[in-house]
Coordinates of C-alpha atoms in Angstrom, one line a residue:
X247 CA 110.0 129.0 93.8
X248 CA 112.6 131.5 94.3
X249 CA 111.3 135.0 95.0
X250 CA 112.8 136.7 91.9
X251 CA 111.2 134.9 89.3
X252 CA 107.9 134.7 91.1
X253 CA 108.3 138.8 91.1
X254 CA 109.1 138.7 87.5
X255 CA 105.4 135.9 86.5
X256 CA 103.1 138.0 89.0
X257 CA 102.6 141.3 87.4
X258 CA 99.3 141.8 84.9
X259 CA 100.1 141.1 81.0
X260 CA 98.9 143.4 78.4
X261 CA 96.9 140.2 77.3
X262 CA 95.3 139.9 80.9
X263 CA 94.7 144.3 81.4
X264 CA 92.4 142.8 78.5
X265 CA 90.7 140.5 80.2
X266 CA 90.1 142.6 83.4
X267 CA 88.9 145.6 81.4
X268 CA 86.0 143.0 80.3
X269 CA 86.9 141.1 77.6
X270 CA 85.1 137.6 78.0
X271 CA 87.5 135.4 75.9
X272 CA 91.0 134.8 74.8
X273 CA 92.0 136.6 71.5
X274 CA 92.3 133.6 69.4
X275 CA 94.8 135.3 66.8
X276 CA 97.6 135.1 69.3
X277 CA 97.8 131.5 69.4
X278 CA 96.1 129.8 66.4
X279 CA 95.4 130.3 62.6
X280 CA 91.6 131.5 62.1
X281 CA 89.5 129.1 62.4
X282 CA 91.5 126.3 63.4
X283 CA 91.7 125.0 67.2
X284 CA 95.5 124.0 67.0
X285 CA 98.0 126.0 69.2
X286 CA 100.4 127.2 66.3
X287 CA 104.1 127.0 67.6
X288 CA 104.8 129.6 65.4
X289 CA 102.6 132.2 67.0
X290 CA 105.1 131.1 70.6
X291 CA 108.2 131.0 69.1
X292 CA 110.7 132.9 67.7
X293 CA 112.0 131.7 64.5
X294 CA 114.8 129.2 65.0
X295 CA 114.0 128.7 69.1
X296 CA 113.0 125.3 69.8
X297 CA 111.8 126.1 73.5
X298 CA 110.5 129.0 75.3
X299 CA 108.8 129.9 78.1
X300 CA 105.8 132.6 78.9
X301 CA 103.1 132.7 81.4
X302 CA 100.0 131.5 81.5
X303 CA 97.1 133.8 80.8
X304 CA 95.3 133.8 84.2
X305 CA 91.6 135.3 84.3
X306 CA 90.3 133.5 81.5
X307 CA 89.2 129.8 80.5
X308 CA 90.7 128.6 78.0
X309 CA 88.5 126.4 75.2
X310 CA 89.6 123.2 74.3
X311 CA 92.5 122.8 71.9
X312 CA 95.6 120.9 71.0
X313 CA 98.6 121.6 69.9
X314 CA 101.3 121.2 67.3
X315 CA 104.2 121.0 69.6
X316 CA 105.4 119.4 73.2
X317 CA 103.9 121.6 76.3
X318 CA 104.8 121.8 79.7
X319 CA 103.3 123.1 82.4
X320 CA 105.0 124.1 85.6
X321 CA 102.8 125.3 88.8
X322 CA 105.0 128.1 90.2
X323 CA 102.3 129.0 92.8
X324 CA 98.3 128.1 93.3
X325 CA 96.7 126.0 91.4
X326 CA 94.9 125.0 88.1
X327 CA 92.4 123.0 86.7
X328 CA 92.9 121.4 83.3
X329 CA 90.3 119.0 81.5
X330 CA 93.0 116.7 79.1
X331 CA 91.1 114.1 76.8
X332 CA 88.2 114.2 79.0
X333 CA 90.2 114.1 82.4
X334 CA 89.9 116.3 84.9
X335 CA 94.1 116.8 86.3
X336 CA 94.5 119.3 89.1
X337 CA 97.6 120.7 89.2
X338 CA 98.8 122.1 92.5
X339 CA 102.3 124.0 93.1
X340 CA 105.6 122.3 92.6
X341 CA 104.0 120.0 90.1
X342 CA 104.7 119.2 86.6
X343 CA 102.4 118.5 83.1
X344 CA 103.5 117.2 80.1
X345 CA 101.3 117.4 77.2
X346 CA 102.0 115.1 73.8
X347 CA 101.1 117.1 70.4
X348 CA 97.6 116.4 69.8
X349 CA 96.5 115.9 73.3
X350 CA 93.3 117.9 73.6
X351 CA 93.3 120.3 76.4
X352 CA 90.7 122.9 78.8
X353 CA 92.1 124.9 81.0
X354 CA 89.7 126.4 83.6
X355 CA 89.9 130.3 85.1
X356 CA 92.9 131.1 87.2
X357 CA 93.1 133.8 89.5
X358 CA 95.7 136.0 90.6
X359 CA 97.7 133.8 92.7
X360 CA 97.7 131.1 90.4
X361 CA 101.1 131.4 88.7
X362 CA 101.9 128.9 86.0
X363 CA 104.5 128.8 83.1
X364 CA 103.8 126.9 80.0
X365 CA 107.0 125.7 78.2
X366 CA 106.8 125.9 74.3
X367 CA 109.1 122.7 73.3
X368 CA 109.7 121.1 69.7
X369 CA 109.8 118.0 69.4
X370 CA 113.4 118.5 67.9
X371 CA 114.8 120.1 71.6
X372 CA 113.9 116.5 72.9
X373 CA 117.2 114.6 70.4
X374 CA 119.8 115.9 73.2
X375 CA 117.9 115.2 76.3
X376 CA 117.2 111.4 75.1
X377 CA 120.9 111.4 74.0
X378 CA 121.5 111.7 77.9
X379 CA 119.8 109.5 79.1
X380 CA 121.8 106.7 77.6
X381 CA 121.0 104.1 75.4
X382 CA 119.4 101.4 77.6
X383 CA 115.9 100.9 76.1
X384 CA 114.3 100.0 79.4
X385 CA 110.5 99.3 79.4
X386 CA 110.1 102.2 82.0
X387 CA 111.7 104.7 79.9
X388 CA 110.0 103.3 76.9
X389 CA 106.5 103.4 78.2
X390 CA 107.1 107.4 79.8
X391 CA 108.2 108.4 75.8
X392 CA 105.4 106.6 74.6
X393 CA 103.0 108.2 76.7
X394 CA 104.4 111.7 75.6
X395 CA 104.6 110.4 72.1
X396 CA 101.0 109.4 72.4
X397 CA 101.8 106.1 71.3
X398 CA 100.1 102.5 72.2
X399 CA 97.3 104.0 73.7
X400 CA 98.8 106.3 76.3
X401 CA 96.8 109.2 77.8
X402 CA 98.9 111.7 75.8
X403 CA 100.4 113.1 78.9
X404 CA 102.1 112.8 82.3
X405 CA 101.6 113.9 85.5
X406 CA 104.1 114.4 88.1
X407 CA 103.4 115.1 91.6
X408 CA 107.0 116.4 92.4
X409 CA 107.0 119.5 95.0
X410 CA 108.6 118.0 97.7
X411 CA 111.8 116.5 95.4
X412 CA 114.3 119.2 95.7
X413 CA 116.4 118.6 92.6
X414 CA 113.3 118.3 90.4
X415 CA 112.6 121.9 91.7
X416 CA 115.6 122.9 91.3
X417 CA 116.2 122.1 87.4
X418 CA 113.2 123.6 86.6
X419 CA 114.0 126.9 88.6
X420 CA 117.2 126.6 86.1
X421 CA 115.1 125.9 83.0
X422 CA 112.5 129.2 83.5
X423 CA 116.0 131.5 84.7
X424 CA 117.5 130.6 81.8
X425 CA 114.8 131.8 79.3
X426 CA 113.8 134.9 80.9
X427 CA 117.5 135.9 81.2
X428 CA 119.5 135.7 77.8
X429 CA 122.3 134.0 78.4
X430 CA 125.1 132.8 76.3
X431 CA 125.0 129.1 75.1
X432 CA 121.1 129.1 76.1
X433 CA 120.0 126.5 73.7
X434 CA 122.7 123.9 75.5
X435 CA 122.4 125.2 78.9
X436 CA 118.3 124.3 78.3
X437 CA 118.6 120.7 77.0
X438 CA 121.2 119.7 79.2
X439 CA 118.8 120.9 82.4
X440 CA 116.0 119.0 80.3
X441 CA 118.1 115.9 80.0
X442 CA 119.0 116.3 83.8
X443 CA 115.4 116.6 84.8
X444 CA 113.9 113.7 82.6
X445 CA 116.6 112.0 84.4
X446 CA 115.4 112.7 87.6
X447 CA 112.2 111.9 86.6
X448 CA 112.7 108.3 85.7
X449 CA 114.1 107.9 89.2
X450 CA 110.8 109.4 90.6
X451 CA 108.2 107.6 88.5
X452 CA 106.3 106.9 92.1
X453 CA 105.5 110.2 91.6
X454 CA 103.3 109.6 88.5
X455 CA 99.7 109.7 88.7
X456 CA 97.8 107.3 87.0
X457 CA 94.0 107.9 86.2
X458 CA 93.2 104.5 85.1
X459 CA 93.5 101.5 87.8
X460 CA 95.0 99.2 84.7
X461 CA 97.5 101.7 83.6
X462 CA 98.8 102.3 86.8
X463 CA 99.2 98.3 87.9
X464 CA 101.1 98.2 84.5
X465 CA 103.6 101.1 85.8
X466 CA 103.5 99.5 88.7
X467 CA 104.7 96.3 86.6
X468 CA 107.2 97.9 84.9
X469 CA 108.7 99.5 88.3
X470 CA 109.0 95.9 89.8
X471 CA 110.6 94.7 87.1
X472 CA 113.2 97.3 87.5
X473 CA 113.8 96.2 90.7
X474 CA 113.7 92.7 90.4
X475 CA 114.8 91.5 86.9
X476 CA 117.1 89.1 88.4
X477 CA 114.7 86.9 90.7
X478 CA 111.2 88.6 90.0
X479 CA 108.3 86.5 88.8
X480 CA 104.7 87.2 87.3
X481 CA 102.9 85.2 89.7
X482 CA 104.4 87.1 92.5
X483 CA 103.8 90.4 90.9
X484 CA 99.8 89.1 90.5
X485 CA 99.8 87.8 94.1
X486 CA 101.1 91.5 95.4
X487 CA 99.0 93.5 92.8
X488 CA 96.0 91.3 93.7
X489 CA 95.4 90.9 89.7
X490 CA 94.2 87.8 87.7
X491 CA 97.3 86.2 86.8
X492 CA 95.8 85.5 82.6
X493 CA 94.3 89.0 82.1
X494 CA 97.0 91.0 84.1
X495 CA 99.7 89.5 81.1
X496 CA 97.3 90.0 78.5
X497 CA 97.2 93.8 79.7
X498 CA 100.5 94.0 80.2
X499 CA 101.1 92.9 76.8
X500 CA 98.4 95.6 75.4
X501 CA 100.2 98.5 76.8
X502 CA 103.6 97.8 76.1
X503 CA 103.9 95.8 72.6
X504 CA 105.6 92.5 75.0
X505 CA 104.8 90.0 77.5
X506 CA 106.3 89.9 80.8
X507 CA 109.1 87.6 80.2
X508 CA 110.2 89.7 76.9
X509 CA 110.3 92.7 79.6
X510 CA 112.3 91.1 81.9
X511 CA 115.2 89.9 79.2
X512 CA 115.3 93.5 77.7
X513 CA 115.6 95.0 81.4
X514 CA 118.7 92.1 82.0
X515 CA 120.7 92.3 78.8
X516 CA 120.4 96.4 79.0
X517 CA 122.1 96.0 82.6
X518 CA 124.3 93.3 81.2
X519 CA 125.5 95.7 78.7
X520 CA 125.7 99.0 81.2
X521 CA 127.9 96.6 83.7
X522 CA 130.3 95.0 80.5
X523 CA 130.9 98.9 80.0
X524 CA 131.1 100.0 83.3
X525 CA 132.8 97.4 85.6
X526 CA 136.3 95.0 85.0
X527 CA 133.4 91.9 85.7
X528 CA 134.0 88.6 84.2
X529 CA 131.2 88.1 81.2
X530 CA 130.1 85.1 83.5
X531 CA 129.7 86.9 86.9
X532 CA 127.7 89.4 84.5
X533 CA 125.7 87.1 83.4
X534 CA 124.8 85.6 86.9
X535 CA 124.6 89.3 88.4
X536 CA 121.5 90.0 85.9
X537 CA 119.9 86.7 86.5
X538 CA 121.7 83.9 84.2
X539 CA 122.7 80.9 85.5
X540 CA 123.3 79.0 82.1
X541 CA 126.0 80.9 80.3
X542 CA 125.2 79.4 76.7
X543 CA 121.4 80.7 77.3
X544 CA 123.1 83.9 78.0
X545 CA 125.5 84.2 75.2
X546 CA 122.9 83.8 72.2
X547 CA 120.4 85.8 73.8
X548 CA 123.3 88.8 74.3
X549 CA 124.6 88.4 70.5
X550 CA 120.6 88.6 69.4
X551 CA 120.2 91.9 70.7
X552 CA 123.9 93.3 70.5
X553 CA 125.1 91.0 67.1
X554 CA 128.3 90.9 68.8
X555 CA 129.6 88.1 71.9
X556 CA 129.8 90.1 75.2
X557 CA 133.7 89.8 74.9
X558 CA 133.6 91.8 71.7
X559 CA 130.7 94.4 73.0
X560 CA 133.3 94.9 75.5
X561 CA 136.0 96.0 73.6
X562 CA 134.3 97.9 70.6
X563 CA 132.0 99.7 73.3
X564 CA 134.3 102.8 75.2
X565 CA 134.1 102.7 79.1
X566 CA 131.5 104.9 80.4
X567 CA 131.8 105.5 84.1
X568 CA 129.4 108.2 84.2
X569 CA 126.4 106.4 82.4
X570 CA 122.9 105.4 84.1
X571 CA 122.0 101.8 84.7

């Protein structure tokens, strides 16, 4: 963390002077409506701002609550403990917490040293960043929105241990400059570092802790399948993860709406249509890069997802050089 902005989260709040000259507890009106336990986004945010950023309040616990907007918490220096639906997540420095609305969260005393920023996101900021990262549905990038969606039974929030990958540090030094300074175009400046940084993200999903044994063999699924869509089998996968070959697809299924052959065939024709874009390859050496062998097979499978041949996908879709397989 670069020395300026740890200078600028260090000094004592007005709201922790308070705690230190004795008071026990957080003042509640600063963050919810009485008598409810919801975060209130408008309390954080100034009207029209659909992200900002302010320090957590060290000194204190905080009692459990949700929220009614996206939160992410950044570890600029130390350490906390936080207690999210039931589970106890230690967040060191360098590391990064994403918290869905609704996920219930404690957050145990930190001391002086522990330097955290919490960034106050609607859900709304989010359009651009997904805009970027291109419109291949994979089941990777499915499953990380549905965890921060809190959808299909994810945990409601995400994990990364991330201090040692420079340009993950690096975009969120950007993000917290960029809203303690005011600078021009700050809105755009912010979701195209988000977009960058969910990016990077995807390509460090090793990097995601997983609680749950089952949850983390099914990431563990869903990163071998988007590494070897083309030859990749299930029984192979079972053999390596040391899982029942019956109950492991059955799980697999649970978490992610499909079966493991569904997986694979979304994972292939998203490539398919990233190389017909992309690349001058003949529609049949595309087909056999992503696993096909029988082109008919091929063909009606493309025009179920696409409705369109390859050939006319082609020409309709512009060229995108820049995009993301």
């Amino acid at each position: 963390m670069r020395k300026e902005i740890l200078e600028k989260l260090l000094p004592v709040t007005p709201e922790e002077k308070r705690l230190l000259d004795g008071a026990r507890a957080i003042d509640r009106s600063l963050y919810m409506d009485e008598g409810a336990d919801i975060v209130n986004s408008r309390k954080l945010l100034k009207s029209g701002r659909l992200i900002t950023v302010r320090p957590h309040t060290r000194f204190v616990r905080f009692p459990e609550h949700t929220h009614d907007y996206v939160e992410v918490i950044y570890m600029c220096a130390g350490q906390t403990t936080h207690i999210v639906n039931g589970e106890q997540v230690l967040l060191r420095e360098g590391e990064l917490l994403f918290l869905s609305p609704g996920a219930r969260q404690e957050i145990l005393a930190a001391g002086r040293e522990d330097i955290a920023v919490n960034f106050i996101i609607l859900p709304e900021f989010f359009d651009s960043p997904l805009r970027m990262m291109g419109d291949e549905e994979t089941p990777l990038r499915r499953f990380l929105v549905d965890c921060l969606k809190n959808r299909g039974g994810a945990a409601g929030y995400l994990h990364f241990e991330v201090a040692d990958v420079p340009p993950v540090q690096n975009l969120v030094e950007n993000l917290i400059w960029t809203l303690i300074h005011d600078a021009p175009n700050k809105r755009k400046i912010n979701q195209l570092t988000m977009g960058l940084l969910f990016l990077q993200l995807l390509n460090h999903t090793d990097r995601l802790v997983c609680r749950d044994p089952k949850e983390e063999a099914v990431m563990q699924a869903l990163r071998y399948i988007e590494d070897h869509y083309r030859d990749g089998s299930l029984r192979e996968l079972c053999e390596w993860l040391h899982q029942d070959f019956c109950s492991f697809s059955r799980e697999i299924k649970r978490k992610t709406g499909k079966n493991y052959t569904d997986l694979v065939q979304e994972k292939r024709l998203s490539q398919a249509g990233f190389l017909l874009r992309t690349t001058d390859m003949t529609v049949s050496d595309v087909a056999l890069q992503v696993g096909y062998d029988n082109m008919s097979y091929f063909h009606r499978l493309f025009r179920e997802k696409y409705h369109r041949t390859p050939r006319q996908y082609r020409l309709s879709e512009p060229k995108d050089a820049a995009a993301y397989p």
